Short mmCIF file of C-alpha atoms in Angstrom, two decimals:
data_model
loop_
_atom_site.label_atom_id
_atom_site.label_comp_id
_atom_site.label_asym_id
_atom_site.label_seq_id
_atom_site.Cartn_x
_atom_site.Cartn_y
_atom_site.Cartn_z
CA UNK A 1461 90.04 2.15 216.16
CA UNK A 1462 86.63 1.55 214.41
CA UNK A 1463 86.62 -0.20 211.07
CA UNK A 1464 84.04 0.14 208.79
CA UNK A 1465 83.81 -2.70 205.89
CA UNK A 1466 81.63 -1.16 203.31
CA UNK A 1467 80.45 -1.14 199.45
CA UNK A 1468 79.74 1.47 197.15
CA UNK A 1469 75.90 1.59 198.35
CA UNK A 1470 73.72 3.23 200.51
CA UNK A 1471 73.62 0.97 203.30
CA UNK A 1472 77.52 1.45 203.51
CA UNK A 1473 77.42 5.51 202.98
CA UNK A 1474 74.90 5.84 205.24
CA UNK A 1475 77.33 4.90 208.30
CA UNK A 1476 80.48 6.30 207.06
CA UNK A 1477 78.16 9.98 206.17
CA UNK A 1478 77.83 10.09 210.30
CA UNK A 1479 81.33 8.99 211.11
CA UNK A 1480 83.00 11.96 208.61
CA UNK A 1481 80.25 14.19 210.58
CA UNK A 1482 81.44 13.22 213.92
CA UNK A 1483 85.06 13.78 212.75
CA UNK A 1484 85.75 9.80 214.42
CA UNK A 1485 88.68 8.09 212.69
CA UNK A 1486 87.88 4.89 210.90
CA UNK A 1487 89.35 2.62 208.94
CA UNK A 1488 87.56 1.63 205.38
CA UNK A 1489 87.42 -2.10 204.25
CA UNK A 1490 86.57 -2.67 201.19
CA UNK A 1491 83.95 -5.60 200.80
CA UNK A 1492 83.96 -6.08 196.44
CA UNK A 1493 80.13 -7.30 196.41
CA UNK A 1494 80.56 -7.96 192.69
CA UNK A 1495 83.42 -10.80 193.76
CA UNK A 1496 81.63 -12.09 196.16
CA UNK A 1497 84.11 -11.26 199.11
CA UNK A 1498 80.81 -10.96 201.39
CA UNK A 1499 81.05 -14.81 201.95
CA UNK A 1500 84.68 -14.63 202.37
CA UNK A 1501 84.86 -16.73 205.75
CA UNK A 1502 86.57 -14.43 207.44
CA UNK A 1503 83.50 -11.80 206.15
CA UNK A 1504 81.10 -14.41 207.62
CA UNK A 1505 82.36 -14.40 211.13
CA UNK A 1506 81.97 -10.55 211.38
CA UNK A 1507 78.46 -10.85 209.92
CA UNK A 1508 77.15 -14.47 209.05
CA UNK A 1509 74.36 -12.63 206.95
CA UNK A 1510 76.64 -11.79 204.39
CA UNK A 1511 75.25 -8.48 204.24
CA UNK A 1512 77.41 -5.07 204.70
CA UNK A 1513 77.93 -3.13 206.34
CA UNK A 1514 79.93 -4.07 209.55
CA UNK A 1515 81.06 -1.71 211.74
CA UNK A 1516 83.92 -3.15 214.08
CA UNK A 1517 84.43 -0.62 217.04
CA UNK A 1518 87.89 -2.08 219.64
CA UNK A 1519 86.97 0.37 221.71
CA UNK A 1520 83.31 0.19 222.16
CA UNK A 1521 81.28 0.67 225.43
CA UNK A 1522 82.72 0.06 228.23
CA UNK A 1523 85.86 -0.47 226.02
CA UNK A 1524 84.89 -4.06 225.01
CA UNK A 1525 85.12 -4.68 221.58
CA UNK A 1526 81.74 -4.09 219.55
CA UNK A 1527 80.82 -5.66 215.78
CA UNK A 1528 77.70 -3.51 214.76
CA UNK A 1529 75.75 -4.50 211.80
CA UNK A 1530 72.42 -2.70 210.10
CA UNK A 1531 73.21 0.92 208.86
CA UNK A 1532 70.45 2.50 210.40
CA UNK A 1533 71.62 0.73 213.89
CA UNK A 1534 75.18 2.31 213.61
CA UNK A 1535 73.68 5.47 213.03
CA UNK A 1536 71.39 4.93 216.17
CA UNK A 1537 74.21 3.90 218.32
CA UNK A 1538 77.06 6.68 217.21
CA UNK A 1539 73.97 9.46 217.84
CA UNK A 1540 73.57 8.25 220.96
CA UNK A 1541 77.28 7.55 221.83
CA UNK A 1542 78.08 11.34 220.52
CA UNK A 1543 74.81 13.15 221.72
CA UNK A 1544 74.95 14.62 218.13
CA UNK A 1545 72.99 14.35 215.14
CA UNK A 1546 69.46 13.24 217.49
CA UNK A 1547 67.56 16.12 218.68
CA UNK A 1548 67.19 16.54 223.10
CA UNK A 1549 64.16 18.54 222.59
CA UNK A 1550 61.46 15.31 223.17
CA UNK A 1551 58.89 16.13 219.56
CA UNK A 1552 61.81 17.05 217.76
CA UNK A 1553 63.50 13.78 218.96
CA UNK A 1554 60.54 11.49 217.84
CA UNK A 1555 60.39 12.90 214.88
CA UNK A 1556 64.08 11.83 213.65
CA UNK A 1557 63.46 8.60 215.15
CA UNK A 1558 60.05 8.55 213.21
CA UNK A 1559 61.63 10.18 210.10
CA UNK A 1560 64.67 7.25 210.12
CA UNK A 1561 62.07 4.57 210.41
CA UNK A 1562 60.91 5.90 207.41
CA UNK A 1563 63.91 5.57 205.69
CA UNK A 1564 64.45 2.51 207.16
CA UNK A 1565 61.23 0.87 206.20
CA UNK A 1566 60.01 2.69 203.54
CA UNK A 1567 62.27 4.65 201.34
CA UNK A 1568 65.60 2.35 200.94
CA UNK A 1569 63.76 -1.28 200.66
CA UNK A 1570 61.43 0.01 197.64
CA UNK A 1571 64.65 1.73 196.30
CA UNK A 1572 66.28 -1.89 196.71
CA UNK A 1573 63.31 -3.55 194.93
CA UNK A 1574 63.29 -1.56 191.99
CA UNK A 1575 67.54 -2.13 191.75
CA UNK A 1576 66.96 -5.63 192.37
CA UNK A 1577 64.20 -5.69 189.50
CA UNK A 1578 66.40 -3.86 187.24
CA UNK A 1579 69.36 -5.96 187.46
CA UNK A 1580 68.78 -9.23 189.26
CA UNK A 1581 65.75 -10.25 188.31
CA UNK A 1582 65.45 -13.17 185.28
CA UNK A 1583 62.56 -11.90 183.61
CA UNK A 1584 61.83 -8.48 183.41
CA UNK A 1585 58.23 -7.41 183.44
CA UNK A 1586 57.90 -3.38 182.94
CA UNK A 1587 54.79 -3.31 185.17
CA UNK A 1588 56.20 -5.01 188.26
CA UNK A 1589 59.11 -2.62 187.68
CA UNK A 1590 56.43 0.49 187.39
CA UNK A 1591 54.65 -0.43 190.11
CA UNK A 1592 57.64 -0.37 192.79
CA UNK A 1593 59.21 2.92 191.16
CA UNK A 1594 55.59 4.40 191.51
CA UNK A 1595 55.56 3.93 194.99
CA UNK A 1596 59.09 5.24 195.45
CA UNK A 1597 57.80 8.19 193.98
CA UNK A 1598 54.91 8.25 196.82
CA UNK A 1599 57.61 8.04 199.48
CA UNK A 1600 59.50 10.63 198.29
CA UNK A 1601 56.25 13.23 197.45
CA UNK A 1602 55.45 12.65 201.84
CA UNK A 1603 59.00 13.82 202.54
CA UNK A 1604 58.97 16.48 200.00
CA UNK A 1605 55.51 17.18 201.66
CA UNK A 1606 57.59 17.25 205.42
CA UNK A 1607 60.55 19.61 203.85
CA UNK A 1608 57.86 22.51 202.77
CA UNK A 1609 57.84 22.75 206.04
CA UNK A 1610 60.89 22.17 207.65
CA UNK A 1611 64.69 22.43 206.76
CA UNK A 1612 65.65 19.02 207.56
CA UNK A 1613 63.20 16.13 208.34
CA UNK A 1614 63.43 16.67 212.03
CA UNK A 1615 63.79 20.24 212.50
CA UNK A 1616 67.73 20.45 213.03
CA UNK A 1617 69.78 18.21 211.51
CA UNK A 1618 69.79 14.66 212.28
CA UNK A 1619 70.30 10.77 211.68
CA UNK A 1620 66.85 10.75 209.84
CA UNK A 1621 68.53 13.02 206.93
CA UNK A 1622 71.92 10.79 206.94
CA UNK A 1623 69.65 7.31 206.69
CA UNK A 1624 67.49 9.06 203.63
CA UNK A 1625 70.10 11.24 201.49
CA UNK A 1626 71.55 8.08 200.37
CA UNK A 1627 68.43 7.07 198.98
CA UNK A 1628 68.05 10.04 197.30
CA UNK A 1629 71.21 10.44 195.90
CA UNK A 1630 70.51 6.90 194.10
CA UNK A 1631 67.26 8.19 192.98
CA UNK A 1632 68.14 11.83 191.84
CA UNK A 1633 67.46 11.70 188.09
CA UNK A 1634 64.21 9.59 188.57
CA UNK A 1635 63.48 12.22 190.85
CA UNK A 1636 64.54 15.11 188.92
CA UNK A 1637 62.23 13.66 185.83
CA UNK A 1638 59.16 13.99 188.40
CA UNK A 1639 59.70 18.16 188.05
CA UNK A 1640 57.68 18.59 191.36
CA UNK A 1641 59.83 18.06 194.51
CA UNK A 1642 61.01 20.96 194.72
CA UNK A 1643 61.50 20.71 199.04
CA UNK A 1644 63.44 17.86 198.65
CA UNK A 1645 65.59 18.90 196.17
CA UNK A 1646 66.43 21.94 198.05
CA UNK A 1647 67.06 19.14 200.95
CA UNK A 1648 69.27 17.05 198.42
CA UNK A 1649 71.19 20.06 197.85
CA UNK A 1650 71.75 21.12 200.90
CA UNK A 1651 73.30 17.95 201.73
CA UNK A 1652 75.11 17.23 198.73
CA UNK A 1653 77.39 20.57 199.70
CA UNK A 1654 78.52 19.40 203.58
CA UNK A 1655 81.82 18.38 202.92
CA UNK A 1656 81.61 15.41 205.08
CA UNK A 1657 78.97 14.16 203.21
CA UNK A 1658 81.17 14.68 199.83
CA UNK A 1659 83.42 12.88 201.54
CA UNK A 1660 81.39 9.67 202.75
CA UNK A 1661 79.50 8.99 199.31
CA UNK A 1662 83.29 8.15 197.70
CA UNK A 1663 83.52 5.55 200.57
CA UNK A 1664 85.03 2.84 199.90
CA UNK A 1665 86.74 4.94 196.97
#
């Protein structure tokens, strides 16, 4: 059985977006961030980050027990596992691998500093705030650039659209308000109407 314990975020859609695709039964936990049950002790031993999400796999390979951590990671390692969702053909291959790094790296961790910013933060300065939603923007005008060409990131399908749509989904109205991204939107859409992707963004429900 795997278990995924997850949040309402995308760090924990990401993963569950590939399981639903994969059709793999999983069990959700739900980790309330907001009550701080990500330094519950027994949280801690599964991840001593504190961080979701954890994916807990009993039957993992070679059937020993695997505890998986790092979205991206569990989308790496169920791709692999499955031989789905990560192109054979070699260029179309590095380009998912480049196109998750992207999310990875780029995309998600600006998205994270302009949440943190508007909600953690003491002092609020409009600038700083700006500056990181600015280059959001620029991230998402390169993959909108990448989608005038292609259907997905990669070509087909693949991880590097599970890792991003998150991202996007978060972003949609600032993204909307920008009136010229018009590839990714037809991306976003496209997405948004795979019913196991429906599915995953209610995760944990």
């Amino acid at each position: 059985m795997i278990h995924l314990y997850t949040a309402a975020t995308g760090n924990g859609q990401r993963p569950a977006i590939l399981l639903e695709e994969l059709g793999l039964p999983y069990k959700v936990h739900k980790v309330d961030l907001a009550k701080g049950a990500q330094r519950d002790p027994e949280f801690l031993r599964l991840n001593p980050r504190g961080q979701i999400p954890v994916l807990v796999d009993d039957d993992g390979p070679g059937g020993q027990r695997l505890v998986l951590t790092q979205s991206h990671a569990i989308l790496l390692h169920y791709a692999l596992q499955s031989g789905r969702f990560l192109p054979e053909a070699p260029l179309e291959r590095a380009l998912a691998l480049q196109w998750l790094s992207f999310a990875a790296s780029d995309a998600a961790p600006t998205s994270g500093v302009v949440f943190a910013l508007a909600n953690f933060v003491p002092e609020k300065v409009e600038s700083t705030t700006q500056f990181f939603l600015d280059r959001l923007m620029a991230h998402f005008r390169y993959a909108d650039q990448r989608l005038a060409e292609s259907e997905f990131l990669a070509g087909p399908l693949s991880i590097a659209d599970f890792a991003l749509y998150p991202v996007y989904a978060a972003r949609r109205k600032e993204i909307e308000a920008q009136g010229a991204l018009a590839n990714l939107q037809r991306w976003g859409e496209a997405l948004a109407a795979r019913p196991s992707v429906q599915k995953a963004m209610q995760v944990p429900g």
